[in-house]
Amino acid sequence: MNAKIVNKVLPSEEEEEEELVDPAIEIRASCAASRCQQEVADYEGCVKRIEGDETGEKNCAAWLFDMRTCIDHCASETLFSKLK
């Protein structure tokens, strides 16, 4: 096999691969810390309130949904411009 072709297909071990970073993680964290602070606080408050519930009847699904909706909406405004 031609060495040039092999080097293009199989990079040498010396070459470092560029580590891919998901921009959504950083953007969502930024949104949670800025525009969605109230929703995050509401969810965390609910989690603290039901921490001791051993029956499993209580949950924070509504607060989780509100928080995720806020974060996703905020992130969608900038996320797609950062994707390659």
mmCIF file with all atom_site columns, C-alpha atoms in Angstrom:
data_model
loop_
_atom_site.group_PDB
_atom_site.id
_atom_site.type_symbol
_atom_site.label_atom_id
_atom_site.label_alt_id
_atom_site.label_comp_id
_atom_site.label_asym_id
_atom_site.label_entity_id
_atom_site.label_seq_id
_atom_site.pdbx_PDB_ins_code
_atom_site.Cartn_x
_atom_site.Cartn_y
_atom_site.Cartn_z
_atom_site.occupancy
_atom_site.B_iso_or_equiv
_atom_site.pdbx_formal_charge
_atom_site.auth_seq_id
_atom_site.auth_comp_id
_atom_site.auth_asym_id
_atom_site.auth_atom_id
_atom_site.pdbx_PDB_model_num
ATOM 1  C CA . MET A 1 1  ? 0.000   0.000  0.000  1.00 0.00 ? 1  MET A CA 1
ATOM 2  C CA . ASN A 1 2  ? 1.210   3.500  -0.776 1.00 0.00 ? 2  ASN A CA 1
ATOM 3  C CA . ALA A 1 3  ? 2.674   5.215  2.326  1.00 0.00 ? 3  ALA A CA 1
ATOM 4  C CA . LYS A 1 4  ? 0.996   8.553  1.542  1.00 0.00 ? 4  LYS A CA 1
ATOM 5  C CA . ILE A 1 5  ? -2.412  6.919  1.468  1.00 0.00 ? 5  ILE A CA 1
ATOM 6  C CA . VAL A 1 6  ? -1.775  5.039  4.700  1.00 0.00 ? 6  VAL A CA 1
ATOM 7  C CA . ASN A 1 7  ? -0.661  8.232  6.463  1.00 0.00 ? 7  ASN A CA 1
ATOM 8  C CA . LYS A 1 8  ? -3.807  10.059 5.379  1.00 0.00 ? 8  LYS A CA 1
ATOM 9  C CA . VAL A 1 9  ? -6.133  7.261  6.421  1.00 0.00 ? 9  VAL A CA 1
ATOM 10 C CA . LEU A 1 10 ? -4.312  6.166  9.571  1.00 0.00 ? 10 LEU A CA 1
ATOM 11 C CA . PRO A 1 11 ? -2.675  9.125  11.328 1.00 0.00 ? 11 PRO A CA 1
ATOM 12 C CA . SER A 1 12 ? 0.505   8.369  13.192 1.00 0.00 ? 12 SER A CA 1
ATOM 13 C CA . GLU A 1 13 ? 0.382   7.927  16.949 1.00 0.00 ? 13 GLU A CA 1
ATOM 14 C CA . GLU A 1 14 ? 2.434   11.092 17.348 1.00 0.00 ? 14 GLU A CA 1
ATOM 15 C CA . GLU A 1 15 ? -0.364  13.236 15.958 1.00 0.00 ? 15 GLU A CA 1
ATOM 16 C CA . GLU A 1 16 ? -2.791  14.337 18.609 1.00 0.00 ? 16 GLU A CA 1
ATOM 17 C CA . GLU A 1 17 ? -6.449  14.117 17.810 1.00 0.00 ? 17 GLU A CA 1
ATOM 18 C CA . GLU A 1 18 ? -8.419  17.283 18.364 1.00 0.00 ? 18 GLU A CA 1
ATOM 19 C CA . GLU A 1 19 ? -10.759 16.660 21.259 1.00 0.00 ? 19 GLU A CA 1
ATOM 20 C CA . LEU A 1 20 ? -14.283 17.591 20.343 1.00 0.00 ? 20 LEU A CA 1
ATOM 21 C CA . VAL A 1 21 ? -16.192 19.626 22.884 1.00 0.00 ? 21 VAL A CA 1
ATOM 22 C CA . ASP A 1 22 ? -19.956 19.858 22.836 1.00 0.00 ? 22 ASP A CA 1
ATOM 23 C CA . PRO A 1 23 ? -20.783 23.594 22.779 1.00 0.00 ? 23 PRO A CA 1
ATOM 24 C CA . ALA A 1 24 ? -24.279 22.872 24.098 1.00 0.00 ? 24 ALA A CA 1
ATOM 25 C CA . ILE A 1 25 ? -22.920 21.999 27.544 1.00 0.00 ? 25 ILE A CA 1
ATOM 26 C CA . GLU A 1 26 ? -21.300 25.395 28.029 1.00 0.00 ? 26 GLU A CA 1
ATOM 27 C CA . ILE A 1 27 ? -24.211 27.295 26.497 1.00 0.00 ? 27 ILE A CA 1
ATOM 28 C CA . ARG A 1 28 ? -26.789 25.505 28.657 1.00 0.00 ? 28 ARG A CA 1
ATOM 29 C CA . ALA A 1 29 ? -24.731 26.125 31.795 1.00 0.00 ? 29 ALA A CA 1
ATOM 30 C CA . SER A 1 30 ? -24.518 29.799 30.890 1.00 0.00 ? 30 SER A CA 1
ATOM 31 C CA . CYS A 1 31 ? -28.275 29.974 30.342 1.00 0.00 ? 31 CYS A CA 1
ATOM 32 C CA . ALA A 1 32 ? -28.966 28.236 33.661 1.00 0.00 ? 32 ALA A CA 1
ATOM 33 C CA . ALA A 1 33 ? -26.725 30.720 35.457 1.00 0.00 ? 33 ALA A CA 1
ATOM 34 C CA . SER A 1 34 ? -28.161 33.808 33.796 1.00 0.00 ? 34 SER A CA 1
ATOM 35 C CA . ARG A 1 35 ? -31.569 33.839 32.124 1.00 0.00 ? 35 ARG A CA 1
ATOM 36 C CA . CYS A 1 36 ? -33.067 30.792 33.840 1.00 0.00 ? 36 CYS A CA 1
ATOM 37 C CA . GLN A 1 37 ? -32.015 31.446 37.437 1.00 0.00 ? 37 GLN A CA 1
ATOM 38 C CA . GLN A 1 38 ? -35.591 31.531 38.710 1.00 0.00 ? 38 GLN A CA 1
ATOM 39 C CA . GLU A 1 39 ? -36.517 28.215 37.082 1.00 0.00 ? 39 GLU A CA 1
ATOM 40 C CA . VAL A 1 40 ? -33.350 26.563 38.413 1.00 0.00 ? 40 VAL A CA 1
ATOM 41 C CA . ALA A 1 41 ? -34.045 27.911 41.913 1.00 0.00 ? 41 ALA A CA 1
ATOM 42 C CA . ASP A 1 42 ? -37.652 26.688 41.762 1.00 0.00 ? 42 ASP A CA 1
ATOM 43 C CA . TYR A 1 43 ? -36.519 23.191 40.728 1.00 0.00 ? 43 TYR A CA 1
ATOM 44 C CA . GLU A 1 44 ? -33.807 23.017 43.391 1.00 0.00 ? 44 GLU A CA 1
ATOM 45 C CA . GLY A 1 45 ? -36.327 24.176 46.004 1.00 0.00 ? 45 GLY A CA 1
ATOM 46 C CA . CYS A 1 46 ? -38.707 21.417 44.984 1.00 0.00 ? 46 CYS A CA 1
ATOM 47 C CA . VAL A 1 47 ? -35.945 18.819 45.176 1.00 0.00 ? 47 VAL A CA 1
ATOM 48 C CA . LYS A 1 48 ? -35.106 19.952 48.716 1.00 0.00 ? 48 LYS A CA 1
ATOM 49 C CA . ARG A 1 49 ? -38.774 19.829 49.750 1.00 0.00 ? 49 ARG A CA 1
ATOM 50 C CA . ILE A 1 50 ? -39.289 16.240 48.623 1.00 0.00 ? 50 ILE A CA 1
ATOM 51 C CA . GLU A 1 51 ? -35.868 14.869 49.606 1.00 0.00 ? 51 GLU A CA 1
ATOM 52 C CA . GLY A 1 52 ? -37.252 12.988 52.588 1.00 0.00 ? 52 GLY A CA 1
ATOM 53 C CA . ASP A 1 53 ? -40.319 11.574 50.804 1.00 0.00 ? 53 ASP A CA 1
ATOM 54 C CA . GLU A 1 54 ? -39.965 7.815  51.028 1.00 0.00 ? 54 GLU A CA 1
ATOM 55 C CA . THR A 1 55 ? -43.359 7.091  49.476 1.00 0.00 ? 55 THR A CA 1
ATOM 56 C CA . GLY A 1 56 ? -42.271 8.200  46.020 1.00 0.00 ? 56 GLY A CA 1
ATOM 57 C CA . GLU A 1 57 ? -45.571 9.987  45.507 1.00 0.00 ? 57 GLU A CA 1
ATOM 58 C CA . LYS A 1 58 ? -44.066 13.462 45.255 1.00 0.00 ? 58 LYS A CA 1
ATOM 59 C CA . ASN A 1 59 ? -41.988 14.556 42.295 1.00 0.00 ? 59 ASN A CA 1
ATOM 60 C CA . CYS A 1 60 ? -40.611 17.669 40.653 1.00 0.00 ? 60 CYS A CA 1
ATOM 61 C CA . ALA A 1 61 ? -41.511 16.834 37.070 1.00 0.00 ? 61 ALA A CA 1
ATOM 62 C CA . ALA A 1 62 ? -43.311 20.131 36.440 1.00 0.00 ? 62 ALA A CA 1
ATOM 63 C CA . TRP A 1 63 ? -40.404 22.197 37.770 1.00 0.00 ? 63 TRP A CA 1
ATOM 64 C CA . LEU A 1 64 ? -37.899 20.080 35.839 1.00 0.00 ? 64 LEU A CA 1
ATOM 65 C CA . PHE A 1 65 ? -39.914 20.590 32.657 1.00 0.00 ? 65 PHE A CA 1
ATOM 66 C CA . ASP A 1 66 ? -40.079 24.362 33.213 1.00 0.00 ? 66 ASP A CA 1
ATOM 67 C CA . MET A 1 67 ? -36.342 24.566 33.895 1.00 0.00 ? 67 MET A CA 1
ATOM 68 C CA . ARG A 1 68 ? -35.362 22.455 30.872 1.00 0.00 ? 68 ARG A CA 1
ATOM 69 C CA . THR A 1 69 ? -37.733 24.379 28.600 1.00 0.00 ? 69 THR A CA 1
ATOM 70 C CA . CYS A 1 70 ? -36.191 27.683 29.676 1.00 0.00 ? 70 CYS A CA 1
ATOM 71 C CA . ILE A 1 71 ? -32.626 26.411 29.258 1.00 0.00 ? 71 ILE A CA 1
ATOM 72 C CA . ASP A 1 72 ? -33.317 24.794 25.877 1.00 0.00 ? 72 ASP A CA 1
ATOM 73 C CA . HIS A 1 73 ? -35.082 27.903 24.586 1.00 0.00 ? 73 HIS A CA 1
ATOM 74 C CA . CYS A 1 74 ? -32.211 30.122 25.713 1.00 0.00 ? 74 CYS A CA 1
ATOM 75 C CA . ALA A 1 75 ? -29.551 27.773 24.291 1.00 0.00 ? 75 ALA A CA 1
ATOM 76 C CA . SER A 1 76 ? -31.295 27.414 20.938 1.00 0.00 ? 76 SER A CA 1
ATOM 77 C CA . GLU A 1 77 ? -30.783 31.103 20.253 1.00 0.00 ? 77 GLU A CA 1
ATOM 78 C CA . THR A 1 78 ? -26.995 30.671 19.983 1.00 0.00 ? 78 THR A CA 1
ATOM 79 C CA . LEU A 1 79 ? -26.297 26.951 19.731 1.00 0.00 ? 79 LEU A CA 1
ATOM 80 C CA . PHE A 1 80 ? -26.866 26.423 16.025 1.00 0.00 ? 80 PHE A CA 1
ATOM 81 C CA . SER A 1 81 ? -24.519 29.235 15.043 1.00 0.00 ? 81 SER A CA 1
ATOM 82 C CA . LYS A 1 82 ? -21.690 27.437 16.900 1.00 0.00 ? 82 LYS A CA 1
ATOM 83 C CA . LEU A 1 83 ? -22.190 24.010 15.327 1.00 0.00 ? 83 LEU A CA 1
ATOM 84 C CA . LYS A 1 84 ? -19.904 22.941 12.495 1.00 0.00 ? 84 LYS A CA 1
#
